[in-house]
């Protein structure tokens, strides 16, 4: 299937209604791939990803960086040491996700839109830098309702524009802002930057008790506790801040 996919045109990663529906959509529609799914996840493997087209959503997410700690926080990020960060956006607030527009997008991680990161760019060390983690459970509304927010337009969707700052959504990526499984708590969908289409700060969450599985940039996998120090998690999500990573 990979050899049949087209990568050199606009919107070809969107397999819902639109260009991707006629180019790559027929190849991936209705198909399930084990590597995209956590075996213990309760969320739907296939869903309407746009225009009534049913495709798979990824239950793992790329880490694009972390939100800076406030200036003056002990051992926190100061003055955007890692990379500039961007706020804003124009989509897609609704009653379940009123604060999605209050998001922050960082580019200090290893998986970014419109940019390739090489191993030499991971100056904090590949064993100290997270590349991928889980989005493999439901989020919860203030009423305790389970809501799927891991991806709205399927596993192939990247970005809806060439603007790396505000205005463009960056699918299948997240900027770490909250502790693991924070959105799975009641009221989690009300957090700033969280939403189903597609919140920059949806974060990492799973159905595993007590934390999430993640993959580091050296290819190793490990379990990260939901009680991990948030500043430590942010450092692990950042490739080049030059700070000492604590226990995680």
mmCIF file of C-alpha atoms in Angstrom:
data_model
loop_
_atom_site.group_PDB
_atom_site.id
_atom_site.type_symbol
_atom_site.label_atom_id
_atom_site.label_comp_id
_atom_site.label_asym_id
_atom_site.label_seq_id
_atom_site.Cartn_x
_atom_site.Cartn_y
_atom_site.Cartn_z
ATOM 1 C CA UNK A 1 0.000 0.000 0.000
ATOM 2 C CA UNK A 2 2.814 2.426 0.844
ATOM 3 C CA UNK A 3 4.122 2.179 -2.720
ATOM 4 C CA UNK A 4 0.700 3.187 -4.030
ATOM 5 C CA UNK A 5 0.314 6.290 -1.867
ATOM 6 C CA UNK A 6 0.806 9.762 -3.352
ATOM 7 C CA UNK A 7 2.748 12.297 -1.275
ATOM 8 C CA UNK A 8 3.448 15.121 -3.723
ATOM 9 C CA UNK A 9 0.163 16.965 -3.836
ATOM 10 C CA UNK A 10 -2.094 19.126 -1.672
ATOM 11 C CA UNK A 11 -4.456 17.554 0.864
ATOM 12 C CA UNK A 12 -3.447 14.007 0.005
ATOM 13 C CA UNK A 13 -3.214 13.088 3.665
ATOM 14 C CA UNK A 14 -6.861 13.948 4.263
ATOM 15 C CA UNK A 15 -8.931 10.889 3.483
ATOM 16 C CA UNK A 16 -12.317 12.407 4.188
ATOM 17 C CA UNK A 17 -14.299 14.540 1.765
ATOM 18 C CA UNK A 18 -11.949 16.444 -0.531
ATOM 19 C CA UNK A 19 -8.822 15.794 -2.569
ATOM 20 C CA UNK A 20 -7.519 12.969 -0.397
ATOM 21 C CA UNK A 21 -10.796 11.147 -0.818
ATOM 22 C CA UNK A 22 -10.102 10.593 -4.505
ATOM 23 C CA UNK A 23 -6.308 10.222 -4.345
ATOM 24 C CA UNK A 24 -5.284 8.237 -1.241
ATOM 25 C CA UNK A 25 -8.676 7.771 0.336
ATOM 26 C CA UNK A 26 -9.679 4.621 -1.578
ATOM 27 C CA UNK A 27 -6.435 2.904 -0.518
ATOM 28 C CA UNK A 28 -6.851 3.349 3.231
ATOM 29 C CA UNK A 29 -10.614 3.546 3.626
ATOM 30 C CA UNK A 30 -11.919 0.855 5.962
ATOM 31 C CA UNK A 31 -8.439 -0.614 6.502
ATOM 32 C CA UNK A 32 -7.077 -1.380 9.984
ATOM 33 C CA UNK A 33 -3.369 -1.564 10.794
ATOM 34 C CA UNK A 34 -2.124 -3.131 14.018
ATOM 35 C CA UNK A 35 0.822 -0.751 14.301
ATOM 36 C CA UNK A 36 -1.547 2.201 14.687
ATOM 37 C CA UNK A 37 -3.522 0.688 17.558
ATOM 38 C CA UNK A 38 -2.886 -0.099 21.206
ATOM 39 C CA UNK A 39 -4.351 -3.577 21.875
ATOM 40 C CA UNK A 40 -5.808 -2.456 25.221
ATOM 41 C CA UNK A 41 -7.437 0.711 23.902
ATOM 42 C CA UNK A 42 -11.253 0.987 24.179
ATOM 43 C CA UNK A 43 -11.649 3.645 21.488
ATOM 44 C CA UNK A 44 -12.970 3.014 17.995
ATOM 45 C CA UNK A 45 -10.436 1.753 15.481
ATOM 46 C CA UNK A 46 -12.477 3.064 12.550
ATOM 47 C CA UNK A 47 -14.589 6.210 12.513
ATOM 48 C CA UNK A 48 -16.025 8.840 10.210
ATOM 49 C CA UNK A 49 -12.966 10.963 9.468
ATOM 50 C CA UNK A 50 -14.809 13.440 7.256
ATOM 51 C CA UNK A 51 -17.614 13.450 4.742
ATOM 52 C CA UNK A 52 -18.940 10.088 5.892
ATOM 53 C CA UNK A 53 -15.665 8.364 4.944
ATOM 54 C CA UNK A 54 -14.583 5.737 7.503
ATOM 55 C CA UNK A 55 -10.855 5.322 8.125
ATOM 56 C CA UNK A 56 -8.605 4.431 11.049
ATOM 57 C CA UNK A 57 -7.416 6.901 13.644
ATOM 58 C CA UNK A 58 -3.932 6.552 15.125
ATOM 59 C CA UNK A 59 -3.720 5.752 18.835
ATOM 60 C CA UNK A 60 -0.164 7.080 19.031
ATOM 61 C CA UNK A 61 0.918 10.686 18.597
ATOM 62 C CA UNK A 62 4.113 12.498 17.661
ATOM 63 C CA UNK A 63 5.641 14.859 20.215
ATOM 64 C CA UNK A 64 6.293 18.306 18.772
ATOM 65 C CA UNK A 65 7.585 19.856 21.980
ATOM 66 C CA UNK A 66 6.376 21.245 25.297
ATOM 67 C CA UNK A 67 4.872 24.435 26.652
ATOM 68 C CA UNK A 68 7.407 26.581 28.505
ATOM 69 C CA UNK A 69 7.240 26.804 32.272
ATOM 70 C CA UNK A 70 6.696 30.352 33.531
ATOM 71 C CA UNK A 71 9.803 32.473 33.867
ATOM 72 C CA UNK A 72 11.099 32.075 37.397
ATOM 73 C CA UNK A 73 9.879 28.506 37.863
ATOM 74 C CA UNK A 74 12.675 26.557 39.597
ATOM 75 C CA UNK A 75 14.579 24.609 36.950
ATOM 76 C CA UNK A 76 11.919 25.481 34.403
ATOM 77 C CA UNK A 77 12.278 26.636 30.827
ATOM 78 C CA UNK A 78 13.251 30.286 30.668
ATOM 79 C CA UNK A 79 12.693 32.641 27.751
ATOM 80 C CA UNK A 80 11.866 29.897 25.275
ATOM 81 C CA UNK A 81 15.284 28.257 25.427
ATOM 82 C CA UNK A 82 14.119 25.430 23.216
ATOM 83 C CA UNK A 83 12.279 27.183 20.392
ATOM 84 C CA UNK A 84 9.733 29.936 19.742
ATOM 85 C CA UNK A 85 6.165 28.959 20.597
ATOM 86 C CA UNK A 86 2.978 30.016 18.909
ATOM 87 C CA UNK A 87 -0.519 30.677 20.168
ATOM 88 C CA UNK A 88 -3.816 31.210 18.426
ATOM 89 C CA UNK A 89 -5.900 29.383 15.873
ATOM 90 C CA UNK A 90 -9.311 29.583 14.271
ATOM 91 C CA UNK A 91 -10.861 26.117 14.654
ATOM 92 C CA UNK A 92 -12.832 24.412 16.164
ATOM 93 C CA UNK A 93 -14.542 25.521 19.377
ATOM 94 C CA UNK A 94 -17.886 24.104 20.427
ATOM 95 C CA UNK A 95 -19.821 23.356 23.605
ATOM 96 C CA UNK A 96 -17.656 20.351 24.456
ATOM 97 C CA UNK A 97 -14.379 22.139 23.714
ATOM 98 C CA UNK A 98 -14.815 25.853 24.458
ATOM 99 C CA UNK A 99 -11.123 26.432 25.155
ATOM 100 C CA UNK A 100 -9.521 24.711 22.169
ATOM 101 C CA UNK A 101 -8.503 28.073 20.700
ATOM 102 C CA UNK A 102 -6.391 28.836 23.783
ATOM 103 C CA UNK A 103 -3.657 26.532 22.594
ATOM 104 C CA UNK A 104 0.119 26.677 22.466
ATOM 105 C CA UNK A 105 2.146 25.008 19.741
ATOM 106 C CA UNK A 106 5.832 24.313 20.417
ATOM 107 C CA UNK A 107 8.450 23.120 17.943
ATOM 108 C CA UNK A 108 11.098 21.908 20.358
ATOM 109 C CA UNK A 109 10.328 18.200 19.898
ATOM 110 C CA UNK A 110 11.428 15.695 17.281
ATOM 111 C CA UNK A 111 8.315 15.282 15.097
ATOM 112 C CA UNK A 112 7.221 18.511 13.452
ATOM 113 C CA UNK A 113 5.214 19.723 10.493
ATOM 114 C CA UNK A 114 7.159 21.231 7.569
ATOM 115 C CA UNK A 115 10.532 20.427 9.122
ATOM 116 C CA UNK A 116 12.822 17.413 9.371
ATOM 117 C CA UNK A 117 14.727 16.821 12.595
ATOM 118 C CA UNK A 118 18.002 14.873 12.371
ATOM 119 C CA UNK A 119 19.627 12.921 15.164
ATOM 120 C CA UNK A 120 22.316 15.614 15.456
ATOM 121 C CA UNK A 121 19.531 18.072 16.332
ATOM 122 C CA UNK A 122 18.601 16.059 19.440
ATOM 123 C CA UNK A 123 21.357 17.583 21.541
ATOM 124 C CA UNK A 124 19.781 16.512 24.839
ATOM 125 C CA UNK A 125 20.389 12.891 23.827
ATOM 126 C CA UNK A 126 18.136 10.403 22.099
ATOM 127 C CA UNK A 127 17.625 8.390 25.295
ATOM 128 C CA UNK A 128 16.334 11.530 27.048
ATOM 129 C CA UNK A 129 13.942 12.717 24.338
ATOM 130 C CA UNK A 130 10.463 11.356 23.711
ATOM 131 C CA UNK A 131 9.311 10.961 20.114
ATOM 132 C CA UNK A 132 5.958 9.178 20.303
ATOM 133 C CA UNK A 133 3.410 8.381 22.992
ATOM 134 C CA UNK A 134 -0.148 7.183 23.350
ATOM 135 C CA UNK A 135 -3.485 8.810 22.688
ATOM 136 C CA UNK A 136 -5.408 5.623 23.245
ATOM 137 C CA UNK A 137 -8.302 6.343 25.602
ATOM 138 C CA UNK A 138 -11.332 8.574 25.892
ATOM 139 C CA UNK A 139 -11.250 12.089 27.282
ATOM 140 C CA UNK A 140 -13.949 13.132 29.734
ATOM 141 C CA UNK A 141 -16.279 16.081 29.730
ATOM 142 C CA UNK A 142 -17.271 17.935 32.938
ATOM 143 C CA UNK A 143 -20.318 15.663 33.082
ATOM 144 C CA UNK A 144 -18.145 12.567 32.860
ATOM 145 C CA UNK A 145 -19.098 11.810 29.263
ATOM 146 C CA UNK A 146 -16.487 9.883 27.284
ATOM 147 C CA UNK A 147 -15.344 11.756 24.169
ATOM 148 C CA UNK A 148 -12.865 10.620 21.540
ATOM 149 C CA UNK A 149 -10.261 13.296 20.807
ATOM 150 C CA UNK A 150 -7.249 11.353 19.521
ATOM 151 C CA UNK A 151 -7.694 12.411 15.893
ATOM 152 C CA UNK A 152 -10.555 13.736 13.847
ATOM 153 C CA UNK A 153 -9.362 13.177 10.285
ATOM 154 C CA UNK A 154 -7.500 9.888 10.342
ATOM 155 C CA UNK A 155 -3.948 8.638 10.620
ATOM 156 C CA UNK A 156 -2.617 10.164 7.390
ATOM 157 C CA UNK A 157 -3.559 13.764 8.130
ATOM 158 C CA UNK A 158 -0.631 16.120 8.739
ATOM 159 C CA UNK A 159 -1.427 19.823 8.622
ATOM 160 C CA UNK A 160 -4.123 21.846 6.924
ATOM 161 C CA UNK A 161 -1.734 24.576 5.817
ATOM 162 C CA UNK A 162 1.891 25.614 5.335
ATOM 163 C CA UNK A 163 1.796 28.036 8.260
ATOM 164 C CA UNK A 164 3.745 26.672 11.239
ATOM 165 C CA UNK A 165 2.507 29.436 13.514
ATOM 166 C CA UNK A 166 -1.172 30.003 14.232
ATOM 167 C CA UNK A 167 -4.112 29.258 12.002
ATOM 168 C CA UNK A 168 -3.077 25.801 10.819
ATOM 169 C CA UNK A 169 -3.985 22.627 12.672
ATOM 170 C CA UNK A 170 -1.275 20.015 13.136
ATOM 171 C CA UNK A 171 -2.846 16.580 13.208
ATOM 172 C CA UNK A 172 -1.303 13.494 14.813
ATOM 173 C CA UNK A 173 1.022 15.737 16.852
ATOM 174 C CA UNK A 174 0.784 17.187 20.333
ATOM 175 C CA UNK A 175 2.551 19.791 22.447
ATOM 176 C CA UNK A 176 2.939 18.684 26.066
ATOM 177 C CA UNK A 177 1.106 21.047 28.385
ATOM 178 C CA UNK A 178 -0.494 18.732 30.940
ATOM 179 C CA UNK A 179 0.371 15.570 32.851
ATOM 180 C CA UNK A 180 -0.299 12.145 31.274
ATOM 181 C CA UNK A 181 -3.992 11.184 31.386
ATOM 182 C CA UNK A 182 -5.058 14.717 32.420
ATOM 183 C CA UNK A 183 -7.759 14.827 29.734
ATOM 184 C CA UNK A 184 -9.165 11.518 30.994
ATOM 185 C CA UNK A 185 -10.222 13.212 34.216
ATOM 186 C CA UNK A 186 -13.674 14.708 34.536
ATOM 187 C CA UNK A 187 -13.501 18.188 33.052
ATOM 188 C CA UNK A 188 -10.423 17.345 31.013
ATOM 189 C CA UNK A 189 -11.973 18.444 27.744
ATOM 190 C CA UNK A 190 -12.333 21.941 29.186
ATOM 191 C CA UNK A 191 -8.565 22.416 29.403
ATOM 192 C CA UNK A 192 -7.014 25.091 27.211
ATOM 193 C CA UNK A 193 -5.921 23.756 23.832
ATOM 194 C CA UNK A 194 -7.882 20.497 24.090
ATOM 195 C CA UNK A 195 -10.378 19.441 21.431
ATOM 196 C CA UNK A 196 -11.257 16.790 18.904
ATOM 197 C CA UNK A 197 -10.363 18.751 15.755
ATOM 198 C CA UNK A 198 -7.481 18.818 16.604
ATOM 199 C CA UNK A 199 -6.245 20.186 19.923
ATOM 200 C CA UNK A 200 -2.570 21.141 20.011
ATOM 201 C CA UNK A 201 -2.535 20.311 23.720
ATOM 202 C CA UNK A 202 -4.595 17.111 23.856
ATOM 203 C CA UNK A 203 -1.496 15.560 25.352
ATOM 204 C CA UNK A 204 -0.767 11.915 26.048
ATOM 205 C CA UNK A 205 -3.279 9.526 27.599
ATOM 206 C CA UNK A 206 -4.039 5.830 27.677
ATOM 207 C CA UNK A 207 -6.204 3.119 29.166
ATOM 208 C CA UNK A 208 -3.194 1.703 31.038
ATOM 209 C CA UNK A 209 -3.587 2.181 34.755
ATOM 210 C CA UNK A 210 -1.261 4.831 36.118
ATOM 211 C CA UNK A 211 0.397 6.181 32.980
ATOM 212 C CA UNK A 212 1.249 5.824 29.305
ATOM 213 C CA UNK A 213 3.665 3.969 27.078
ATOM 214 C CA UNK A 214 6.095 6.116 25.095
ATOM 215 C CA UNK A 215 8.906 5.640 22.597
ATOM 216 C CA UNK A 216 12.159 7.549 23.015
ATOM 217 C CA UNK A 217 14.263 8.806 20.126
ATOM 218 C CA UNK A 218 16.798 6.005 20.566
ATOM 219 C CA UNK A 219 14.098 3.474 19.697
ATOM 220 C CA UNK A 220 13.492 2.271 23.248
ATOM 221 C CA UNK A 221 10.050 2.109 24.821
ATOM 222 C CA UNK A 222 9.113 2.784 28.414
ATOM 223 C CA UNK A 223 6.197 3.442 30.730
ATOM 224 C CA UNK A 224 5.764 6.997 32.022
ATOM 225 C CA UNK A 225 3.773 7.491 35.205
ATOM 226 C CA UNK A 226 0.887 9.932 35.244
ATOM 227 C CA UNK A 227 2.473 11.255 38.458
ATOM 228 C CA UNK A 228 5.683 12.259 36.697
ATOM 229 C CA UNK A 229 6.858 15.783 37.505
ATOM 230 C CA UNK A 230 5.380 17.956 34.774
ATOM 231 C CA UNK A 231 8.561 19.976 34.282
ATOM 232 C CA UNK A 232 10.481 16.724 33.832
ATOM 233 C CA UNK A 233 7.957 15.538 31.260
ATOM 234 C CA UNK A 234 8.354 18.802 29.375
ATOM 235 C CA UNK A 235 12.118 18.374 29.281
ATOM 236 C CA UNK A 236 11.737 14.824 27.964
ATOM 237 C CA UNK A 237 9.485 16.218 25.231
ATOM 238 C CA UNK A 238 12.131 18.783 24.226
ATOM 239 C CA UNK A 239 15.173 17.871 22.144
ATOM 240 C CA UNK A 240 17.547 20.765 22.819
ATOM 241 C CA UNK A 241 16.862 22.785 25.945
ATOM 242 C CA UNK A 242 20.158 21.726 27.527
ATOM 243 C CA UNK A 243 18.664 21.067 30.936
ATOM 244 C CA UNK A 244 19.151 18.005 33.117
ATOM 245 C CA UNK A 245 16.322 15.497 32.853
ATOM 246 C CA UNK A 246 15.095 14.139 36.162
ATOM 247 C CA UNK A 247 13.757 10.657 36.876
ATOM 248 C CA UNK A 248 10.869 9.620 34.684
#
